[in-house]
């Protein structure tokens, strides 16, 4: 009797498995995962499913199963419902009437989620597409820790650096020494700022890079130690404090003479460029920004910046002084002490962006980026646009330039 019950249970189990397999075959359940970048398009295909003339096709989105599209050939129904939910699919859906495939154009993170295809006819077929959307990654910015020179405990042998990015999510920021990972930090939130410190020696000859990546893309910024890790002013003064007065005088005199000659040439060039004389001999001032020469002496080093003054309501162009951007160059424009990103070019990735909604929308509809040279034009200037504008060109070498802009009234 025990053996009989055991055989009966065994047969029932096998029949249950057979029933599940037949039901699975009858329904036809499939799944697919898709990952893509913001701004791209994706086509959710029905290619692996045979569609009959009397089949009805239905596309649903999300846990609420909002209906996005419907096909019923027999009833001549080919409909797209792009106003739900919240209008996020408006003008973004395209339905292939022949195959039933659904295309989503200019995709954003709002369109991430599960898309369910249901085909009902002779049998019920279901397929789910799990779509992940990632924002385009900015290029990481490497800067020197400004607190190092002001700190009395800062090491004279080491240079403190910070790699940072803003408004990112679902990413990892990492420091590499060659191909070896030194440190990293990850975040899953949206629109957050990340920073990762690094300390190197002034004379370090190794190759360092900061990498920002998500599951489908990455951006890399190479570290130029020579460019960023200049000795602090205090270190330079200590270097020269031990020299005899005679040597200090001998160093200072040629530097002062050279500075005077260069300043004279620059003033003459500016005068010739921005002043004209009319036929009566009266002076006529061209409507151009007033450009001044700013020179800082830091020991034996000279730092040159452009100081520009422009009339309120006029336009000004911050020039990169390059005729053409190289294919692998990345150009970044930043504004203010917070170094808010206002423009970016990466020709290799076909990125030509202006971020005129930051900070506080003061640049809205005022920025124009020259895709050929990378120069930035600011239109209809007001006192809100006063401050420092920093240009960074990274590629075969790292180039940096600062513009100090002031605005005056009529």
Tab-separated table of C-alpha atoms in Angstrom:
chain	number	residue	atom	x	y	z
A	1	UNK	CA	0.000	0.000	0.000
A	2	UNK	CA	2.860	2.398	0.795
A	3	UNK	CA	4.515	1.566	-2.501
A	4	UNK	CA	1.259	2.173	-4.348
A	5	UNK	CA	0.826	5.637	-2.781
A	6	UNK	CA	4.419	6.506	-3.625
A	7	UNK	CA	3.977	5.545	-7.257
A	8	UNK	CA	0.753	7.569	-7.435
A	9	UNK	CA	2.450	10.673	-6.027
A	10	UNK	CA	5.333	10.234	-8.458
A	11	UNK	CA	2.950	10.040	-11.425
A	12	UNK	CA	1.034	13.112	-10.222
A	13	UNK	CA	4.285	15.084	-9.918
A	14	UNK	CA	5.332	14.191	-13.459
A	15	UNK	CA	1.898	15.135	-14.786
A	16	UNK	CA	2.162	18.517	-13.008
A	17	UNK	CA	5.564	19.199	-14.585
A	18	UNK	CA	4.206	18.228	-18.013
A	19	UNK	CA	1.190	20.513	-17.506
A	20	UNK	CA	3.459	23.472	-16.562
A	21	UNK	CA	5.633	22.922	-19.608
A	22	UNK	CA	2.601	22.799	-21.898
A	23	UNK	CA	1.140	25.955	-20.285
A	24	UNK	CA	4.476	27.772	-20.627
A	25	UNK	CA	4.609	26.728	-24.273
A	26	UNK	CA	1.005	27.809	-24.834
A	27	UNK	CA	1.470	31.226	-23.237
A	28	UNK	CA	5.005	31.916	-24.497
A	29	UNK	CA	6.778	34.160	-21.963
A	30	UNK	CA	9.997	35.954	-22.976
A	31	UNK	CA	12.235	38.627	-21.458
A	32	UNK	CA	14.958	41.039	-22.636
A	33	UNK	CA	17.170	43.666	-20.975
A	34	UNK	CA	18.142	46.886	-22.785
A	35	UNK	CA	20.630	49.580	-21.622
A	36	UNK	CA	21.209	52.857	-23.471
A	37	UNK	CA	22.300	56.490	-23.144
A	38	UNK	CA	20.015	59.457	-22.615
A	39	UNK	CA	19.123	61.034	-25.963
A	40	UNK	CA	19.377	57.758	-27.907
A	41	UNK	CA	16.480	55.759	-29.334
A	42	UNK	CA	15.494	52.120	-28.874
A	43	UNK	CA	13.295	49.751	-30.865
A	44	UNK	CA	11.502	47.035	-28.895
A	45	UNK	CA	11.247	44.297	-31.504
A	46	UNK	CA	8.706	41.542	-32.004
A	47	UNK	CA	11.056	39.840	-34.494
A	48	UNK	CA	11.258	36.529	-32.636
A	49	UNK	CA	7.469	36.228	-32.311
A	50	UNK	CA	5.269	35.120	-35.207
A	51	UNK	CA	2.263	37.436	-35.650
A	52	UNK	CA	-0.932	36.275	-37.368
A	53	UNK	CA	-3.551	38.321	-39.186
A	54	UNK	CA	-6.145	38.011	-36.427
A	55	UNK	CA	-3.678	38.706	-33.582
A	56	UNK	CA	-4.139	41.710	-31.309
A	57	UNK	CA	-0.961	43.514	-30.150
A	58	UNK	CA	-0.835	45.559	-26.962
A	59	UNK	CA	2.122	47.513	-25.494
A	60	UNK	CA	2.035	48.334	-21.732
A	61	UNK	CA	4.458	50.371	-19.582
A	62	UNK	CA	5.327	50.263	-15.882
A	63	UNK	CA	3.776	48.579	-12.882
A	64	UNK	CA	0.484	50.350	-13.606
A	65	UNK	CA	0.525	48.857	-17.137
A	66	UNK	CA	-0.309	52.087	-18.969
A	67	UNK	CA	-1.344	51.301	-22.552
A	68	UNK	CA	1.121	52.902	-24.989
A	69	UNK	CA	0.130	51.297	-28.301
A	70	UNK	CA	-2.420	48.918	-29.780
A	71	UNK	CA	-2.780	47.023	-33.083
A	72	UNK	CA	-5.800	45.064	-34.303
A	73	UNK	CA	-5.429	44.405	-38.026
A	74	UNK	CA	-8.824	42.803	-38.331
A	75	UNK	CA	-10.540	45.908	-36.901
A	76	UNK	CA	-8.070	48.288	-38.684
A	77	UNK	CA	-6.859	49.709	-35.339
A	78	UNK	CA	-3.313	51.152	-35.209
A	79	UNK	CA	-3.217	53.488	-32.197
A	80	UNK	CA	-0.529	55.218	-30.100
A	81	UNK	CA	-1.397	56.614	-26.649
A	82	UNK	CA	1.583	58.947	-26.030
A	83	UNK	CA	-0.187	61.267	-23.578
A	84	UNK	CA	0.038	58.800	-20.677
A	85	UNK	CA	1.511	58.770	-18.119
A	86	UNK	CA	2.160	62.506	-17.564
A	87	UNK	CA	2.797	63.081	-21.279
A	88	UNK	CA	6.369	61.806	-20.990
A	89	UNK	CA	5.983	59.817	-24.249
A	90	UNK	CA	4.487	62.691	-26.272
A	91	UNK	CA	5.938	62.728	-29.829
A	92	UNK	CA	8.417	60.003	-28.861
A	93	UNK	CA	6.596	56.793	-29.934
A	94	UNK	CA	6.601	55.157	-33.355
A	95	UNK	CA	4.653	51.945	-34.096
A	96	UNK	CA	5.543	49.598	-36.946
A	97	UNK	CA	2.165	48.532	-38.381
A	98	UNK	CA	3.713	45.561	-40.165
A	99	UNK	CA	5.680	43.938	-37.333
A	100	UNK	CA	4.164	45.605	-34.245
A	101	UNK	CA	7.617	46.759	-33.020
A	102	UNK	CA	7.649	49.912	-30.860
A	103	UNK	CA	10.333	52.633	-31.156
A	104	UNK	CA	11.009	55.233	-28.429
A	105	UNK	CA	12.989	58.281	-29.641
A	106	UNK	CA	15.049	60.860	-27.704
A	107	UNK	CA	14.852	58.732	-24.594
A	108	UNK	CA	15.391	60.126	-21.064
A	109	UNK	CA	15.663	58.608	-17.588
A	110	UNK	CA	11.875	59.081	-17.243
A	111	UNK	CA	11.411	56.299	-19.803
A	112	UNK	CA	13.344	53.675	-17.808
A	113	UNK	CA	11.252	50.718	-16.667
A	114	UNK	CA	9.456	47.592	-17.889
A	115	UNK	CA	7.664	47.489	-21.250
A	116	UNK	CA	5.299	44.538	-21.754
A	117	UNK	CA	4.261	43.240	-25.161
A	118	UNK	CA	1.095	41.109	-25.273
A	119	UNK	CA	-0.010	39.280	-28.402
A	120	UNK	CA	-3.381	37.538	-28.149
A	121	UNK	CA	-4.825	35.283	-30.824
A	122	UNK	CA	-4.473	31.552	-31.268
A	123	UNK	CA	-2.251	31.648	-28.219
A	124	UNK	CA	-1.313	34.282	-25.659
A	125	UNK	CA	2.290	35.492	-25.996
A	126	UNK	CA	3.985	37.880	-23.603
A	127	UNK	CA	7.401	39.537	-23.716
A	128	UNK	CA	8.906	42.005	-21.236
A	129	UNK	CA	11.657	44.517	-22.026
A	130	UNK	CA	13.508	45.931	-19.020
A	131	UNK	CA	14.927	49.287	-20.177
A	132	UNK	CA	17.688	51.131	-18.270
A	133	UNK	CA	18.616	54.703	-19.273
A	134	UNK	CA	21.849	56.410	-18.204
A	135	UNK	CA	22.624	60.137	-18.410
A	136	UNK	CA	25.564	61.226	-20.539
A	137	UNK	CA	28.673	61.487	-18.417
A	138	UNK	CA	30.608	64.748	-17.936
A	139	UNK	CA	34.400	64.802	-18.072
A	140	UNK	CA	35.858	64.717	-14.528
A	141	UNK	CA	37.637	67.899	-13.394
A	142	UNK	CA	40.976	67.619	-11.593
A	143	UNK	CA	42.000	70.573	-9.424
A	144	UNK	CA	44.470	71.272	-6.678
A	145	UNK	CA	43.207	71.365	-3.103
A	146	UNK	CA	43.241	75.118	-2.422
A	147	UNK	CA	43.542	74.571	1.337
A	148	UNK	CA	46.978	72.981	0.994
A	149	UNK	CA	48.924	76.225	0.570
A	150	UNK	CA	47.010	77.949	3.393
A	151	UNK	CA	47.559	75.059	5.792
A	152	UNK	CA	50.615	75.307	7.997
A	153	UNK	CA	50.767	71.511	8.228
A	154	UNK	CA	50.834	70.925	4.473
A	155	UNK	CA	53.707	68.807	3.288
A	156	UNK	CA	56.330	70.501	1.136
A	157	UNK	CA	56.919	67.244	-0.742
A	158	UNK	CA	53.334	66.317	-1.647
A	159	UNK	CA	50.625	67.839	-3.798
A	160	UNK	CA	46.970	67.383	-2.760
A	161	UNK	CA	44.494	67.007	-5.641
A	162	UNK	CA	40.747	66.527	-5.974
A	163	UNK	CA	38.842	64.931	-8.865
A	164	UNK	CA	35.202	66.054	-8.975
A	165	UNK	CA	31.980	65.792	-10.990
A	166	UNK	CA	28.546	67.391	-10.541
A	167	UNK	CA	24.949	66.320	-11.274
A	168	UNK	CA	25.627	62.609	-11.753
A	169	UNK	CA	23.889	59.407	-10.693
A	170	UNK	CA	24.454	55.645	-10.848
A	171	UNK	CA	28.198	56.154	-11.419
A	172	UNK	CA	31.623	55.284	-10.020
A	173	UNK	CA	34.471	57.820	-9.720
A	174	UNK	CA	37.966	56.295	-9.548
A	175	UNK	CA	41.658	57.216	-9.401
A	176	UNK	CA	44.079	55.032	-11.402
A	177	UNK	CA	47.856	54.838	-11.290
A	178	UNK	CA	48.633	53.444	-14.717
A	179	UNK	CA	46.195	50.536	-14.968
A	180	UNK	CA	46.028	49.947	-11.204
A	181	UNK	CA	42.997	51.118	-9.225
A	182	UNK	CA	43.968	53.368	-6.282
A	183	UNK	CA	40.576	54.410	-4.897
A	184	UNK	CA	36.944	54.732	-5.956
A	185	UNK	CA	33.545	55.955	-4.788
A	186	UNK	CA	30.122	54.902	-6.110
A	187	UNK	CA	26.668	56.463	-5.903
A	188	UNK	CA	23.220	55.265	-6.939
A	189	UNK	CA	21.327	58.538	-6.351
A	190	UNK	CA	20.451	60.997	-9.108
A	191	UNK	CA	21.907	64.520	-9.468
A	192	UNK	CA	24.613	64.357	-6.828
A	193	UNK	CA	28.150	65.769	-6.689
A	194	UNK	CA	31.169	63.535	-6.121
A	195	UNK	CA	34.790	64.269	-5.254
A	196	UNK	CA	37.756	61.978	-4.672
A	197	UNK	CA	41.107	63.178	-3.215
A	198	UNK	CA	44.607	62.098	-4.260
A	199	UNK	CA	48.048	63.016	-2.901
A	200	UNK	CA	51.157	62.739	-5.089
A	201	UNK	CA	54.753	63.901	-4.852
A	202	UNK	CA	55.814	66.961	-6.835
A	203	UNK	CA	58.418	64.936	-8.728
A	204	UNK	CA	56.215	61.877	-9.305
A	205	UNK	CA	56.722	60.537	-12.867
A	206	UNK	CA	53.872	58.007	-12.824
A	207	UNK	CA	50.740	58.339	-14.970
A	208	UNK	CA	47.531	59.119	-13.065
A	209	UNK	CA	43.985	59.356	-14.391
A	210	UNK	CA	40.533	60.018	-12.967
A	211	UNK	CA	37.741	57.908	-14.494
A	212	UNK	CA	33.975	58.365	-14.257
A	213	UNK	CA	31.945	55.397	-15.452
A	214	UNK	CA	28.529	53.771	-15.456
A	215	UNK	CA	27.607	50.307	-16.797
A	216	UNK	CA	27.706	51.397	-20.460
A	217	UNK	CA	30.157	54.332	-20.804
A	218	UNK	CA	33.066	56.175	-19.186
A	219	UNK	CA	34.913	59.509	-19.221
A	220	UNK	CA	38.621	59.878	-18.390
A	221	UNK	CA	40.703	62.893	-17.351
A	222	UNK	CA	44.492	62.543	-17.340
A	223	UNK	CA	46.438	64.209	-14.535
A	224	UNK	CA	49.144	66.697	-15.528
A	225	UNK	CA	51.282	66.941	-12.394
A	226	UNK	CA	53.574	69.622	-13.882
A	227	UNK	CA	50.596	71.860	-14.689
A	228	UNK	CA	48.666	71.532	-11.420
A	229	UNK	CA	51.356	70.879	-8.822
A	230	UNK	CA	53.335	74.135	-8.817
A	231	UNK	CA	55.024	74.940	-5.484
A	232	UNK	CA	53.072	77.199	-3.124
A	233	UNK	CA	54.081	80.836	-2.782
A	234	UNK	CA	55.393	80.118	0.715
A	235	UNK	CA	57.629	77.336	-0.627
A	236	UNK	CA	59.055	79.646	-3.302
A	237	UNK	CA	59.723	82.436	-0.792
A	238	UNK	CA	61.557	79.934	1.412
A	239	UNK	CA	63.567	78.858	-1.639
A	240	UNK	CA	64.786	82.422	-2.198
A	241	UNK	CA	65.018	83.534	1.439
A	242	UNK	CA	68.452	81.990	1.837
A	243	UNK	CA	69.987	83.751	-1.172
A	244	UNK	CA	72.300	86.747	-0.661
A	245	UNK	CA	70.871	90.206	-1.413
A	246	UNK	CA	73.225	90.594	-4.424
A	247	UNK	CA	71.751	87.540	-6.183
A	248	UNK	CA	68.191	88.621	-5.465
A	249	UNK	CA	68.879	92.007	-7.067
A	250	UNK	CA	70.491	90.358	-10.108
A	251	UNK	CA	67.395	88.170	-10.560
A	252	UNK	CA	64.880	90.982	-10.018
A	253	UNK	CA	66.339	93.589	-12.424
A	254	UNK	CA	66.088	91.480	-15.653
A	255	UNK	CA	62.626	90.323	-14.628
A	256	UNK	CA	61.407	93.890	-14.076
A	257	UNK	CA	62.913	95.118	-17.382
A	258	UNK	CA	61.368	92.230	-19.319
A	259	UNK	CA	57.997	92.830	-17.683
A	260	UNK	CA	58.099	96.537	-18.603
A	261	UNK	CA	58.937	95.772	-22.257
A	262	UNK	CA	56.178	93.178	-22.602
A	263	UNK	CA	53.607	95.436	-20.902
A	264	UNK	CA	54.531	98.335	-23.222
A	265	UNK	CA	54.130	96.170	-26.329
A	266	UNK	CA	50.776	94.852	-25.122
A	267	UNK	CA	49.417	98.344	-24.339
A	268	UNK	CA	50.494	99.600	-27.772
A	269	UNK	CA	48.872	96.588	-29.492
A	270	UNK	CA	45.598	97.074	-27.603
A	271	UNK	CA	45.586	100.779	-28.461
A	272	UNK	CA	46.108	100.081	-32.171
A	273	UNK	CA	43.410	97.404	-32.237
A	274	UNK	CA	40.614	99.125	-30.362
A	275	UNK	CA	41.075	102.820	-31.296
A	276	UNK	CA	40.340	104.411	-34.667
A	277	UNK	CA	40.533	107.983	-35.845
A	278	UNK	CA	37.859	109.431	-38.129
A	279	UNK	CA	38.526	111.779	-41.046
A	280	UNK	CA	38.159	114.918	-38.886
A	281	UNK	CA	40.783	113.587	-36.509
A	282	UNK	CA	38.333	112.934	-33.674
A	283	UNK	CA	38.787	109.809	-31.630
A	284	UNK	CA	36.176	107.119	-32.191
A	285	UNK	CA	36.075	104.261	-29.666
A	286	UNK	CA	35.190	100.854	-31.092
A	287	UNK	CA	32.463	98.918	-29.341
A	288	UNK	CA	34.714	96.191	-28.048
A	289	UNK	CA	35.489	95.039	-24.534
A	290	UNK	CA	38.319	96.866	-22.820
A	291	UNK	CA	41.120	94.316	-22.390
A	292	UNK	CA	43.758	94.829	-19.729
A	293	UNK	CA	46.902	92.913	-18.943
A	294	UNK	CA	47.116	91.242	-15.549
A	295	UNK	CA	50.520	89.928	-14.459
A	296	UNK	CA	51.377	88.186	-11.206
A	297	UNK	CA	54.989	87.520	-10.191
A	298	UNK	CA	55.432	84.380	-8.138
A	299	UNK	CA	59.158	83.990	-7.575
A	300	UNK	CA	60.580	83.390	-11.079
A	301	UNK	CA	57.141	82.426	-12.470
A	302	UNK	CA	54.750	84.748	-14.349
A	303	UNK	CA	51.021	84.076	-14.555
A	304	UNK	CA	49.063	85.890	-17.302
A	305	UNK	CA	45.293	86.380	-17.164
A	306	UNK	CA	42.850	88.332	-19.334
A	307	UNK	CA	40.983	91.085	-17.479
A	308	UNK	CA	38.000	92.261	-19.533
A	309	UNK	CA	35.533	95.096	-18.989
A	310	UNK	CA	32.367	95.377	-21.086
A	311	UNK	CA	29.399	97.739	-21.147
A	312	UNK	CA	26.114	96.451	-19.754
A	313	UNK	CA	23.859	95.204	-22.561
A	314	UNK	CA	26.758	94.429	-24.940
A	315	UNK	CA	28.189	91.048	-25.922
A	316	UNK	CA	31.625	89.627	-25.261
A	317	UNK	CA	33.476	86.676	-26.809
A	318	UNK	CA	35.920	84.718	-24.659
A	319	UNK	CA	38.405	83.390	-27.207
A	320	UNK	CA	40.271	80.098	-26.950
A	321	UNK	CA	43.007	81.394	-29.297
A	322	UNK	CA	42.827	78.166	-31.302
A	323	UNK	CA	41.825	77.993	-34.973
A	324	UNK	CA	40.360	74.505	-34.749
A	325	UNK	CA	39.667	71.969	-32.017
A	326	UNK	CA	41.567	68.696	-32.382
A	327	UNK	CA	39.528	65.522	-32.689
A	328	UNK	CA	40.482	64.200	-29.241
A	329	UNK	CA	40.328	67.561	-27.418
A	330	UNK	CA	37.733	68.211	-24.694
A	331	UNK	CA	36.780	71.833	-23.955
A	332	UNK	CA	35.170	72.904	-20.682
A	333	UNK	CA	33.959	76.388	-19.680
A	334	UNK	CA	33.337	77.092	-15.977
A	335	UNK	CA	32.096	80.183	-14.106
A	336	UNK	CA	32.567	81.610	-10.634
A	337	UNK	CA	34.159	80.393	-7.434
A	338	UNK	CA	31.864	77.347	-7.492
A	339	UNK	CA	33.212	76.519	-11.008
A	340	UNK	CA	29.699	75.975	-12.394
A	341	UNK	CA	29.878	74.220	-15.772
A	342	UNK	CA	28.368	76.447	-18.488
A	343	UNK	CA	29.625	74.870	-21.752
A	344	UNK	CA	31.312	71.701	-22.978
A	345	UNK	CA	32.688	70.317	-26.259
A	346	UNK	CA	33.878	66.780	-27.005
A	347	UNK	CA	34.211	66.409	-30.758
A	348	UNK	CA	35.067	62.717	-30.491
A	349	UNK	CA	31.751	62.028	-28.724
A	350	UNK	CA	29.819	64.662	-30.710
A	351	UNK	CA	29.023	66.656	-27.559
A	352	UNK	CA	28.397	70.409	-28.029
A	353	UNK	CA	26.470	71.578	-24.947
A	354	UNK	CA	25.722	74.878	-23.220
A	355	UNK	CA	24.359	74.678	-19.667
A	356	UNK	CA	22.595	78.041	-19.548
A	357	UNK	CA	20.272	77.102	-16.674
A	358	UNK	CA	23.078	77.213	-14.080
A	359	UNK	CA	23.748	78.938	-11.812
A	360	UNK	CA	20.219	80.228	-11.074
A	361	UNK	CA	19.439	80.627	-14.786
A	362	UNK	CA	21.456	83.846	-15.183
A	363	UNK	CA	22.854	82.637	-18.547
A	364	UNK	CA	19.531	81.470	-20.019
A	365	UNK	CA	19.390	82.255	-23.794
A	366	UNK	CA	22.640	84.246	-23.529
A	367	UNK	CA	25.354	81.680	-24.371
A	368	UNK	CA	26.629	80.862	-27.852
A	369	UNK	CA	29.361	78.245	-28.347
A	370	UNK	CA	31.593	78.184	-31.435
A	371	UNK	CA	31.754	74.500	-32.379
A	372	UNK	CA	34.843	75.118	-34.531
A	373	UNK	CA	37.121	77.000	-32.101
A	374	UNK	CA	35.396	76.461	-28.739
A	375	UNK	CA	35.132	80.225	-28.079
A	376	UNK	CA	32.209	81.280	-25.868
A	377	UNK	CA	30.035	84.355	-26.497
A	378	UNK	CA	27.872	85.907	-23.751
A	379	UNK	CA	25.069	88.155	-25.059
A	380	UNK	CA	23.183	91.013	-23.398
A	381	UNK	CA	25.542	91.130	-20.420
A	382	UNK	CA	24.399	92.352	-16.990
A	383	UNK	CA	26.112	92.810	-13.629
A	384	UNK	CA	25.080	89.228	-12.744
A	385	UNK	CA	27.665	87.948	-15.222
A	386	UNK	CA	30.633	89.584	-13.472
A	387	UNK	CA	33.268	87.120	-12.285
A	388	UNK	CA	35.888	84.579	-13.331
A	389	UNK	CA	35.454	82.388	-16.421
A	390	UNK	CA	37.804	79.417	-16.661
A	391	UNK	CA	38.629	77.615	-19.907
A	392	UNK	CA	40.106	74.111	-19.805
A	393	UNK	CA	41.290	72.302	-22.943
A	394	UNK	CA	42.363	68.712	-22.318
A	395	UNK	CA	43.814	66.388	-24.919
A	396	UNK	CA	47.436	65.754	-25.832
A	397	UNK	CA	48.208	68.418	-23.207
A	398	UNK	CA	46.179	70.306	-20.586
A	399	UNK	CA	45.681	74.029	-21.261
A	400	UNK	CA	43.995	76.438	-18.845
A	401	UNK	CA	43.050	80.109	-19.253
A	402	UNK	CA	41.147	82.492	-16.966
A	403	UNK	CA	39.065	85.536	-17.942
A	404	UNK	CA	38.164	88.124	-15.285
A	405	UNK	CA	35.056	89.961	-16.499
A	406	UNK	CA	33.669	93.232	-15.136
A	407	UNK	CA	30.639	95.221	-16.343
A	408	UNK	CA	30.159	98.984	-16.325
A	409	UNK	CA	27.093	101.155	-17.048
A	410	UNK	CA	26.444	103.743	-19.755
